XYZ file of C-alpha atoms in Angstrom:
635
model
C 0.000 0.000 0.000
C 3.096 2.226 1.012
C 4.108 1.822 -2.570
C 1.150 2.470 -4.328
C 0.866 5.857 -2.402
C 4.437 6.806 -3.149
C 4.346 6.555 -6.599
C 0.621 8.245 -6.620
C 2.135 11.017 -4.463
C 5.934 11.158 -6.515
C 3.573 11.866 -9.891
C 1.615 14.331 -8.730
C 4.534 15.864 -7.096
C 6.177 16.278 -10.483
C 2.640 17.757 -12.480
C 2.531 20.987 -12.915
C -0.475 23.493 -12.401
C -1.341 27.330 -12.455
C -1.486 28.354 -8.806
C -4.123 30.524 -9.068
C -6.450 28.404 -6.993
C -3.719 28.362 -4.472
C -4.206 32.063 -4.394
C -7.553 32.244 -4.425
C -7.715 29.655 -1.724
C -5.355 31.649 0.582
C -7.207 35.224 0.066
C -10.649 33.269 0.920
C -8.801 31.447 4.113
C -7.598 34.708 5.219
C -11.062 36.543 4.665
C -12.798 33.826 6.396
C -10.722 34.330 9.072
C -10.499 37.856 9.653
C -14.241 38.201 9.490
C -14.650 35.438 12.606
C -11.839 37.700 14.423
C -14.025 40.590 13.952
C -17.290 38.267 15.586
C -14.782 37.676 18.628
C -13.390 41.425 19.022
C -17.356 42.178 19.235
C -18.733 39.353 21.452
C -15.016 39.447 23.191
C -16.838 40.148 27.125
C -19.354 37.376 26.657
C -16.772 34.619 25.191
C -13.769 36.001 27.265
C -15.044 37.721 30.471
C -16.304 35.094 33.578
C -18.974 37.868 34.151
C -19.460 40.039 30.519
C -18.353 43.612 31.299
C -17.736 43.011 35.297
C -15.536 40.383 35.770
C -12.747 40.624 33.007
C -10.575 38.215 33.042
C -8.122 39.279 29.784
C -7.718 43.009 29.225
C -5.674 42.503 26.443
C -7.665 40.535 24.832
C -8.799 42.598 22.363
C -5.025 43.921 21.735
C -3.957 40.757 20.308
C -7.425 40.164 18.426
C -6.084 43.305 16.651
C -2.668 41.810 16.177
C -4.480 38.720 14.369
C -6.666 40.475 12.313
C -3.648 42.361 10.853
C -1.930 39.112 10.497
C -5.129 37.658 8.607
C -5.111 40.854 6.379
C -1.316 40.035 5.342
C -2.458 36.363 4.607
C -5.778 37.493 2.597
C -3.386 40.088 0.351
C -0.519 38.148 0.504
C 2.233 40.430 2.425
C 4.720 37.772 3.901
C 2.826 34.471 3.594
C 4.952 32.203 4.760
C 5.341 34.229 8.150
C 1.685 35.167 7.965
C 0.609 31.641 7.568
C 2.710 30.566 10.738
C 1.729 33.329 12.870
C -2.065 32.581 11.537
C -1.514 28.755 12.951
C -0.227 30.079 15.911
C -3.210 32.447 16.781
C -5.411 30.140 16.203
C -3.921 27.063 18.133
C -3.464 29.403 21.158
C -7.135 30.729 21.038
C -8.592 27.672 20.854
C -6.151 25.406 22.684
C -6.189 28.324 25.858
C -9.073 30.201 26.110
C -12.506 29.345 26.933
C -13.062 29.892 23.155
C -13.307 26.114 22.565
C -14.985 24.849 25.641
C -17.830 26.490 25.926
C -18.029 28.884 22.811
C -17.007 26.124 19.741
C -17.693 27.663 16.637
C -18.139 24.500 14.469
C -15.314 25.051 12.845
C -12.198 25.856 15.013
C -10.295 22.983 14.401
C -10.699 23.021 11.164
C -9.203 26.129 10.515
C -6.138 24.503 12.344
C -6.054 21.970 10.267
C -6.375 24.002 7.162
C -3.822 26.248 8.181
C -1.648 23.814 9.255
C -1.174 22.930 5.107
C -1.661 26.458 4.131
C 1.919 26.910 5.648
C 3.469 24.310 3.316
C 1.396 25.514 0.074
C 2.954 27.843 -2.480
C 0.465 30.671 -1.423
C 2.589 33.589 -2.697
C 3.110 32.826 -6.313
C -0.449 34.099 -7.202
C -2.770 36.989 -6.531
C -0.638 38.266 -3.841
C 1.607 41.085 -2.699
C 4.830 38.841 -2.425
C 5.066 37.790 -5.946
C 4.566 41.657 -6.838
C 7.676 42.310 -4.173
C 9.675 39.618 -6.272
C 8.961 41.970 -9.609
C 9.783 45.093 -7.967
C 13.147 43.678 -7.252
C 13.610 43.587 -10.976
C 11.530 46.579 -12.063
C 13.439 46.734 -15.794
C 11.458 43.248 -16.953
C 8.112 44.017 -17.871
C 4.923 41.453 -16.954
C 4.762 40.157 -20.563
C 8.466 38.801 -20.361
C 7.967 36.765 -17.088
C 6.653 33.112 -17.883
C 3.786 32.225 -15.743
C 3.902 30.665 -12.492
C 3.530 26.964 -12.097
C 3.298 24.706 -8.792
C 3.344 20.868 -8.392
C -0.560 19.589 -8.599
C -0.014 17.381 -5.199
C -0.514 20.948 -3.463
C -4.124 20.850 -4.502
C -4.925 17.567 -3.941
C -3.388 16.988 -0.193
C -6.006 19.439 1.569
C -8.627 17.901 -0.421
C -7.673 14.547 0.446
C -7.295 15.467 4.404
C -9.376 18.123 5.171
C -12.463 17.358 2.792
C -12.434 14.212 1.623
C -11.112 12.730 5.890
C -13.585 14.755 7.383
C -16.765 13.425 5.054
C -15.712 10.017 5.355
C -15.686 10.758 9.321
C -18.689 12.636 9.522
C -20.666 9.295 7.089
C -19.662 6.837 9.287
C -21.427 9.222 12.545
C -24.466 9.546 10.499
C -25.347 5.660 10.446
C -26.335 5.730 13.896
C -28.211 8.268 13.415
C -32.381 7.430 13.030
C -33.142 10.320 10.866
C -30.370 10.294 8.560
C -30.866 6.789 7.859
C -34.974 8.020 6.761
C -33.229 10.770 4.841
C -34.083 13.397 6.949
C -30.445 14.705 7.896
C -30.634 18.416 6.203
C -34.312 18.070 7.044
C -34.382 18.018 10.871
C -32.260 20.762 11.662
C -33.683 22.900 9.348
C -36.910 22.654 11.320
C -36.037 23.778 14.633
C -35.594 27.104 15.178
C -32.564 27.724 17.159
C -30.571 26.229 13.659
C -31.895 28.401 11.093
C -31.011 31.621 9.661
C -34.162 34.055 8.891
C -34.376 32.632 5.565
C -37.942 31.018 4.946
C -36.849 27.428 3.466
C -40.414 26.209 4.457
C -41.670 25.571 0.694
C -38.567 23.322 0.244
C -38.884 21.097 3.585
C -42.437 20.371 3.091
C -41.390 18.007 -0.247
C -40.867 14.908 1.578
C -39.388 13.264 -1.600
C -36.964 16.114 -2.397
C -35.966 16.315 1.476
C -34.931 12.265 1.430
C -33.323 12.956 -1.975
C -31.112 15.591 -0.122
C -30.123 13.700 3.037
C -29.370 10.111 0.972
C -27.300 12.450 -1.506
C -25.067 13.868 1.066
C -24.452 10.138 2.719
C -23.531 9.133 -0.823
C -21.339 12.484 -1.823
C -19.505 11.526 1.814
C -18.995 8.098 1.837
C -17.831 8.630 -2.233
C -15.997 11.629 -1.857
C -12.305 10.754 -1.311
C -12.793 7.572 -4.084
C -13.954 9.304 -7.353
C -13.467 13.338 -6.885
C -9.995 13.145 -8.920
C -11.272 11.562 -11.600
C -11.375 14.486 -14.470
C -15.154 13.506 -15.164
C -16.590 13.271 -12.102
C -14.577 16.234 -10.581
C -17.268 18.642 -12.026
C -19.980 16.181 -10.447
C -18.479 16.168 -7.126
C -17.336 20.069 -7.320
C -21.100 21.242 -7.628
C -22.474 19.028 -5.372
C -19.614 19.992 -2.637
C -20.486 23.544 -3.209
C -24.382 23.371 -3.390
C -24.223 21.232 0.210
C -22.006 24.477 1.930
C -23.928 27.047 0.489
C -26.865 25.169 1.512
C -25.658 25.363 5.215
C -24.382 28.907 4.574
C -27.510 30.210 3.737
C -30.430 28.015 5.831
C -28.316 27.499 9.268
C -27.025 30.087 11.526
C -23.102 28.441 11.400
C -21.773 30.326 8.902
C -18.787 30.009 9.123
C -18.419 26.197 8.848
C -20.188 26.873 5.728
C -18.179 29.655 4.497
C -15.384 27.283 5.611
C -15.944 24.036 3.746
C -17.107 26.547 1.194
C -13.685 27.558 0.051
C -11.973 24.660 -0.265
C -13.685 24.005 -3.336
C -11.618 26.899 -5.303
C -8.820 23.672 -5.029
C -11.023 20.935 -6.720
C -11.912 24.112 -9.531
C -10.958 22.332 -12.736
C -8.168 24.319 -14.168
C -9.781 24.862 -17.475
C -12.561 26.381 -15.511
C -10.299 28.876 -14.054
C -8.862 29.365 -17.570
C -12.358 30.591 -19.299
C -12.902 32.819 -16.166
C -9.651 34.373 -16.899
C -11.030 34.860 -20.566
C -14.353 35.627 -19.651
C -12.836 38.684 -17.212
C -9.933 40.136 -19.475
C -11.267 43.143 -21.823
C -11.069 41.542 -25.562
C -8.367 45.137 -26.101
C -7.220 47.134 -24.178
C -9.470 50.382 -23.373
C -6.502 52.597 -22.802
C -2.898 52.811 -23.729
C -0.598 54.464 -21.107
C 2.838 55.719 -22.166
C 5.730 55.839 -19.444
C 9.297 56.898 -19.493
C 11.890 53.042 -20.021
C 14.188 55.132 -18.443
C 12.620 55.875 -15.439
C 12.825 53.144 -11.919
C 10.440 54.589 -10.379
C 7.700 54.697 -13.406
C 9.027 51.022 -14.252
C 8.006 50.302 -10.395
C 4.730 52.044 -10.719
C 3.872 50.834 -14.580
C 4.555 46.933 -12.486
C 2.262 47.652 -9.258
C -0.641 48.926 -11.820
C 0.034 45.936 -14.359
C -0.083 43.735 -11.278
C -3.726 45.315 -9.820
C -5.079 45.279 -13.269
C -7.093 42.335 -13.534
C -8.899 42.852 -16.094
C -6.026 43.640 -18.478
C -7.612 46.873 -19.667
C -4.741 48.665 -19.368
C -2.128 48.430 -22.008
C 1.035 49.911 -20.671
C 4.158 50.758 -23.459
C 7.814 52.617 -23.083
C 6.731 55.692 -24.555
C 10.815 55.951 -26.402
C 9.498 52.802 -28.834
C 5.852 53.515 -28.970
C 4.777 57.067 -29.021
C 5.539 57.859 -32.177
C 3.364 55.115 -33.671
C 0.206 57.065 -31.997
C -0.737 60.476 -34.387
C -2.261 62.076 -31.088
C 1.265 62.120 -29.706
C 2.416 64.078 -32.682
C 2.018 67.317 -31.133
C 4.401 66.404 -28.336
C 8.372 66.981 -28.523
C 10.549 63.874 -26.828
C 11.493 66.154 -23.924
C 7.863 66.869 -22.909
C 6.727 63.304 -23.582
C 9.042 61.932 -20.599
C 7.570 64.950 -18.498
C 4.462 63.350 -17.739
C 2.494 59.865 -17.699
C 0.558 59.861 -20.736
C -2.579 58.068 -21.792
C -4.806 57.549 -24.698
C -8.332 55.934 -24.677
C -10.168 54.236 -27.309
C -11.491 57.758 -28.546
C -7.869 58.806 -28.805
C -8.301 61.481 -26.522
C -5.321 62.189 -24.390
C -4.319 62.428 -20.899
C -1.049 63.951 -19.087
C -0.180 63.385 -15.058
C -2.914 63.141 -12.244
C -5.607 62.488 -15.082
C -3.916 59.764 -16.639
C -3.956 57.805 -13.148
C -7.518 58.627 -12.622
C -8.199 56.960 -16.179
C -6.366 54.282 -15.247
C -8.455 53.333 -12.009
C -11.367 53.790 -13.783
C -10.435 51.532 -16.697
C -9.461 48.739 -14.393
C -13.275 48.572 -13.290
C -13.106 47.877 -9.715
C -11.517 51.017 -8.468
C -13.292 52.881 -10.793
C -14.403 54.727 -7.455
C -11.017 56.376 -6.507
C -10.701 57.421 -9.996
C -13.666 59.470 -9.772
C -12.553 60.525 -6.082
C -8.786 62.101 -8.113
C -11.528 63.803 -10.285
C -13.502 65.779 -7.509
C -11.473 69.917 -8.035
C -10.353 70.097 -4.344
C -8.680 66.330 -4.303
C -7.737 66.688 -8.653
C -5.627 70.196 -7.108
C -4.107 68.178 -3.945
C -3.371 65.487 -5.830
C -1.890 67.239 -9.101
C 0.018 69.274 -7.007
C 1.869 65.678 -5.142
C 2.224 64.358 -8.553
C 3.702 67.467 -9.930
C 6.693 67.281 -7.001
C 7.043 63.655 -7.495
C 7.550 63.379 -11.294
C 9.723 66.663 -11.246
C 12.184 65.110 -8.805
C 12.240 61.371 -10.051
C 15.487 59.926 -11.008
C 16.557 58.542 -14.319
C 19.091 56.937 -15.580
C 21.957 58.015 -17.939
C 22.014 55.381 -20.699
C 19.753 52.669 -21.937
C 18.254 50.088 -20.442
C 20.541 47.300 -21.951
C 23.257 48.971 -20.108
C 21.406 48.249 -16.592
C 23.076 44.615 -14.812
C 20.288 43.080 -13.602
C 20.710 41.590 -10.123
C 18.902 38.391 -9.018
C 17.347 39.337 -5.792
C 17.461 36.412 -3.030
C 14.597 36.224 -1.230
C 13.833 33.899 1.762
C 13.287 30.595 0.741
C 9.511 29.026 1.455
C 8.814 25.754 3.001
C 6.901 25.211 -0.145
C 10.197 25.955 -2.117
C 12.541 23.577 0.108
C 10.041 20.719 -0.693
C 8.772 20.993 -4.397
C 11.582 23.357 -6.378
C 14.078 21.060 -6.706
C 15.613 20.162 -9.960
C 17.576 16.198 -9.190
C 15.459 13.397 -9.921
C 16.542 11.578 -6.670
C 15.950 14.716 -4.777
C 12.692 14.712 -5.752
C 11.686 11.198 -5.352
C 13.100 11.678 -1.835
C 10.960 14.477 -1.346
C 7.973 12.639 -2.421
C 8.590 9.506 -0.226
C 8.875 11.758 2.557
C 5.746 13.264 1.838
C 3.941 9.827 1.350
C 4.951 8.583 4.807
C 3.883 11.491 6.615
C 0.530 11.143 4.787
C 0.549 7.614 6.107
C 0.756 8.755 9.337
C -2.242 11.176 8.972
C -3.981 8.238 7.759
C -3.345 6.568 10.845
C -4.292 9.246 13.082
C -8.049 9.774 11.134
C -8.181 6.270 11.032
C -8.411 6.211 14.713
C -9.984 8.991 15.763
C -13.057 7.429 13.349
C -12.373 4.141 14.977
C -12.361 5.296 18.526
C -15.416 8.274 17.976
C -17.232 6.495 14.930
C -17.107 2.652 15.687
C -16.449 1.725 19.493
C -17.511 4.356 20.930
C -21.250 4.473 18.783
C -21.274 0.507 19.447
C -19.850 0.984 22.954
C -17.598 -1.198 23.358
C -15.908 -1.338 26.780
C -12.341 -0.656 26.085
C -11.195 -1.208 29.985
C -12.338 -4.815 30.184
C -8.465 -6.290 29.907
C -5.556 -4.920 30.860
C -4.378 -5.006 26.964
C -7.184 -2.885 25.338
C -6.759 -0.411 28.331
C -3.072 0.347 27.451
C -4.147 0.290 23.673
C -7.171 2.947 24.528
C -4.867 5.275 26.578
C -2.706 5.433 23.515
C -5.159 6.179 21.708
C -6.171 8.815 23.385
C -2.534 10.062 23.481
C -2.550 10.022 19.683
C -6.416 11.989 19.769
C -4.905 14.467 22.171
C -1.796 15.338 19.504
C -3.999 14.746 16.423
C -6.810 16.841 17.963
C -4.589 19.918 18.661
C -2.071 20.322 16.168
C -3.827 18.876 12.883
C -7.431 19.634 13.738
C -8.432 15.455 13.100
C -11.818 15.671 15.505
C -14.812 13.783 14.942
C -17.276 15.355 12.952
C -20.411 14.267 15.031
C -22.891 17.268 13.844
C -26.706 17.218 14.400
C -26.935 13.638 14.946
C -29.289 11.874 16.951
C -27.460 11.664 20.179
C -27.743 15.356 19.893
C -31.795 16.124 18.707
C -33.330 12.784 20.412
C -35.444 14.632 23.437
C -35.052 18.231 21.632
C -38.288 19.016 22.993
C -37.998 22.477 24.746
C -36.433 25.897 23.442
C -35.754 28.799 26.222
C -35.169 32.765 25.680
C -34.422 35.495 27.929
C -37.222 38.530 28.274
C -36.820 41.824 30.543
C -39.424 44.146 32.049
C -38.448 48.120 31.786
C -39.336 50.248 34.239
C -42.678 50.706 33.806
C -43.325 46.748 33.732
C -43.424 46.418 30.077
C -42.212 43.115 28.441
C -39.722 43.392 25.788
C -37.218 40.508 24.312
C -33.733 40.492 24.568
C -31.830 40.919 21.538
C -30.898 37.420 21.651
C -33.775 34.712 21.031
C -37.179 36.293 19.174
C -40.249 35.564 19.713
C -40.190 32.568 17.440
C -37.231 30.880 18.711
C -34.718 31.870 16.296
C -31.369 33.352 17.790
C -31.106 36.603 15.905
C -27.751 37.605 14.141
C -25.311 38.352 15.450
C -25.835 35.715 17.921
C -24.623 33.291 15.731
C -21.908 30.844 15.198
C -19.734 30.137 18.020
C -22.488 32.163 20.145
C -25.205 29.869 18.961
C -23.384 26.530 19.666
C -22.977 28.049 23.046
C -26.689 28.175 23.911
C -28.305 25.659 21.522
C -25.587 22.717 22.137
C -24.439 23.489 25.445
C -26.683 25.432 27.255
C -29.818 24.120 26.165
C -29.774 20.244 25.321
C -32.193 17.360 25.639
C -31.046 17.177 29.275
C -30.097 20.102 30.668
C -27.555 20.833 32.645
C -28.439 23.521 35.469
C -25.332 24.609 36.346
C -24.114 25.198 33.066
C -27.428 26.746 32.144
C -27.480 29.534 34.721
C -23.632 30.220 33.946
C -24.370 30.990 30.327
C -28.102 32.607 31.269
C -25.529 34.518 33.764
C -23.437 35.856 30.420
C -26.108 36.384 28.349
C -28.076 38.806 31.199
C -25.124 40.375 31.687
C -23.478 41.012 27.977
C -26.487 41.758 26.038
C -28.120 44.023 29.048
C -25.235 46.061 28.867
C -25.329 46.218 25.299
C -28.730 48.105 25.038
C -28.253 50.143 28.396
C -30.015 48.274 30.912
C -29.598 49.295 35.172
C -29.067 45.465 35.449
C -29.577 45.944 39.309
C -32.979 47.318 38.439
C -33.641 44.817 35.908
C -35.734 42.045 35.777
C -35.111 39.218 33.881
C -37.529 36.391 32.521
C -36.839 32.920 31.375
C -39.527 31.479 29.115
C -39.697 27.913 27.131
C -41.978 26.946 24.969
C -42.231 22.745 23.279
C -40.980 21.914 20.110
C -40.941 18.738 18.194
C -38.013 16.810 16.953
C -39.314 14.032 15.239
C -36.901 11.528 13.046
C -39.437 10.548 10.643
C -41.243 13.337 8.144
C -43.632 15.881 9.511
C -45.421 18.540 7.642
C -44.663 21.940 7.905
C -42.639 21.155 11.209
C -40.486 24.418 10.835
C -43.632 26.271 10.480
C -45.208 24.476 13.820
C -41.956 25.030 15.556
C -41.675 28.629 15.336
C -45.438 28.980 16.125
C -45.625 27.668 19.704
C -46.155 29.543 22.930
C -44.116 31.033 25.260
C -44.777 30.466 29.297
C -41.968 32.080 31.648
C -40.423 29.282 34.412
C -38.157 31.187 35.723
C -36.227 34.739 36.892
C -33.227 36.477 36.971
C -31.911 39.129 39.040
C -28.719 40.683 39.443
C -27.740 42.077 42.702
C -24.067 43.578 43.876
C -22.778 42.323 40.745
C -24.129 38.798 41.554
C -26.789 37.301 40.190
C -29.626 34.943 41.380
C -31.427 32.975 39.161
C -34.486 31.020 40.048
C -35.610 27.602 37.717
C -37.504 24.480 38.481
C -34.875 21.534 39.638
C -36.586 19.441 36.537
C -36.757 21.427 33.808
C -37.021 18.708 30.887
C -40.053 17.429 32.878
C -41.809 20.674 32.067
């Protein structure tokens, strides 16, 4: 079997492919990631503080929330991957690993990230669509874009965090759902999307009543998983697999309230794009010509670093950028100018042949390249045109230039810091690369081994229970594998992928929400739960898993359910301006139904039951007291 993998892995290793999805992939990662930053810098007192806004635990918490999100900005644009990547990994295995972010706030998705990250660092994520292979061309500014050759990257960087982190996880995740009653009737996207605490305020209603079309969605996605990792690199069925992938996560984007595992699982898929695909959307975008011609001075390093940075930004290719000592005088509307003034300025004609000189040649130029048309028209306002006109004006007047032609310039060969992706796949020797490759396959055996049994130990003896402490032999054999969980679990992000499964929705029979009364003894719902039992954005996410899986569950836990009724009362009430010591609080349920077998209109029903309160809370001295029945799933 070793074999057989080796000399899978050693081909792929040598195929090359545009790294453009290797771009894309790390832009989306990063965006994905800053935007669940931003969710903890705003919900950082409930998730952080052991009282919200009283008791706070990490001052600087919200300091080095900061700190990441500028490290997720330099991954998303590209600004020192390989560093960014690291310190990325590192933020997020300290967050999670340290803070109550994981115990009692898990987003879904945590872990995931770490193991996505945890290959972003070895991918070649600066060779496309990012700022470090534009610092590589700066280095050289005297070789124009149309003499570079473009970039290529070994195909096994595409298919590795398919293989682990998609293709792992779905087989995982399968083998959970066949315990499960209602995804063996079908039903899996069907239940969830029926109680209200799970779904977003998008009415999906029409589609869950069609019993048919409901089964034909839960039996797909059992099939898509347990299929996944065996047919999704086949070149036929990639397309197959590709839209069915991205239909499932935009499903659970759109109809649940967990975003961001959907966002997550979402952008893997720019990996399994076939690379034809991203070949017509490169044709599709670029302008058939260009829609205006801008003329610069060869001689000028600082022009030849500005013509590259625009040529770079200019996706669409509607700029056509030529040394204005070879091509002016093929243009009759540059007649009129002598050499001396035509290395004065920046010069530009459109398709109209009108012409533009200095600040007004840049403003063409954003507005050509379509999607900062915007600042163009901001350079074209009179107040910012004269500001600006009068920067360029100082700048081009002072600019250097050099003294004989270009061919007379040695060009250097800038070193720059070698990748991790570099040290691994651009090597030239044969044997060097086999090496590489072999090294690669047994390290994916060993990933093997640890998702084989964390799906043994989560998916099979645990589900069947089996007593692993009934000899002395299968004891020492379950500590280490617990040993191996505990590594896998933290560093790689190999967890089971239990979600919504039986164990979880069997007794789901209650929903509770949080109500105040002002001052004058008026009732009014806190911005948390509405009236129909939907949690209301932002409460979503990592906040939702909090309440729906952990506070509120088929058997409730009282303890835990004060603490978090405790964090709600107190985050939220601060949040729209309550005196909490004058402040009553009011905890209502009302019954759902959680049926595994098909029920009409059960979202419907579900968000139409009644309210009654069972409970208060009070806060007094900074304490709070909070008064429930001892039995509250007998209710």
């Amino acid at each position: 079997m070793y074999q057989l993998l080796a000399s899978k892995i050693h081909a792929l290793y040598l195929q090359q492919a545009p790294a453009t999805g290797i771009g894309l992939f790390r832009l989306l990662f990063g965006l994905v990631t800053l935007q669940e930053i931003f969710f903890l810098i705003y919900f950082n007192h409930l998730i952080f503080d052991p009282i919200p806004f009283m008791d706070v635990e990490f001052p600087m918490i919200t300091t080095f929330l900061w700190l990441w999100a500028a490290i997720a900005v330099c991954l998303m644009v590209g600004y020192r991957c390989q560093t960014a990547s690291i310190a990325n990994y590192l933020f997020w295995l300290i967050f999670v690993n340290f803070t109550p972010m994981q115990r009692d706030f898990d987003g879904g998705f945590d872990l995931f990230m770490i193991g996505a990250n945890f290959f972003l660092i070895f991918m070649p994520i600066d060779k496309a669509l990012a700022i470090d292979s534009l610092r590589k061309k700066l280095a050289t500014p005297f070789i124009h874009d149309s003499q570079l050759h473009p970039v290529a990257v070994s195909r096994l960087t595409y298919y590795l965090p398919i293989i682990i982190c998609l293709g792992f996880l779905y087989f995982d995740s399968a083998i959970h759902k066949m315990f499960a009653e209602h995804w063996r009737n079908g039903l899996g996207a069907w239940l969830p999307s029926s109680i209200p605490y799970y779904i977003s305020a998008l009415d999906m209603s029409w589609l869950l009543n069609i019993e048919s079309l409901q089964k034909l969605i839960g039996y797909t996605i059992i099939v898509f998983q347990f299929t996944f990792l065996l047919f999704f690199h086949f070149r036929l069925l990639r397309p197959l697999y590709l839209l069915l992938g991205m239909a499932l996560h935009l499903g659970i984007t759109l109809s649940f309230n967990i975003y961001p595992f959907g966002m997550g699982m979402l952008i893997f898929y720019s990996l399994m794009m076939p690379f034809s695909w991203y070949r017509q959307i490169g044709v599709w975008l670029k302008k058939p010509r260009p829609i205006l011609t801008v003329f610069y001075d060869q001689l000028c390093p600082l022009c030849n670093r500005t013509v590259l940075i625009l040529n770079h930004f200019d996706i669409l290719q509607a700029v056509d950028f030529k040394p204005a000592q070879i091509h002016a005088r093929d243009y009759p509307a540059l007649n009129g100018l002598d050499d001396k003034t035509l290395l004065v300025d920046l010069y530009a004609l459109n398709a109209e042949q009108r012409l533009y000189a200095g600040i007004d040649t840049y403003a063409q130029i954003f507005i050509a390249m379509g999607y900062t048309a915007l600042i163009g028209w901001i350079m074209k306002l009179p107040l910012i045109h004269s500001l600006a006109s009068s920067c360029y004006r100082r700048i081009a007047d002072n600019r250097a230039r050099l003294t004989c032609d270009v061919s007379c310039i040695k060009q250097s060969n800038p070193v720059f810091p070698a990748t991790l992706y570099d040290q691994i796949f651009a090597v030239e020797q044969p044997k060097q690369q086999k090496r590489h490759a072999y090294k690669i396959a047994k390290i994916l055996m060993v990933i093997i081994l640890f998702q084989l049994n964390c799906s043994l130990h989560y998916g099979l003896l645990y589900r069947l229970k089996v007593d692993t402490r009934q000899s002395p032999i299968t004891s020492a054999m379950a500590d280490m594998s617990n040993a191996l969980l505990m590594f896998s679990h933290t560093f790689l992000g190999i967890t089971p992928h239990a979600l919504y499964l039986h164990d979880h929705f069997e007794g789901y029979n209650h929903l509770l929400a949080i109500t105040y009364l002002d001052s004058n003894g008026t009732e009014h719902w806190l911005p948390f739960i509405n009236e129909q039992g939907r949690l209301l954005a932002p409460n979503w996410g990592r906040v939702h898993s909090m309440w729906a899986n952990i506070a509120v569950t088929p058997n409730i836990d009282e303890v835990r359910l004060k603490k978090f009724i405790m964090k709600v009362t107190a985050f939220w009430g601060t949040k729209v301006n309550l005196d909490l010591e004058n402040t009553r609080f009011i905890i209502k349920m009302k019954k759902i139904n959680a049926p595994s077998i098909w029920e009409k209109d059960l979202r419907n029903n579900n968000l139409a039951g009644d309210w009654r309160a069972i409970g208060t809370a009070e806060w007094r001295d900074r304490e709070i007291k909070i008064n429930l029945p001892k039995d509250i799933d007998a209710l």
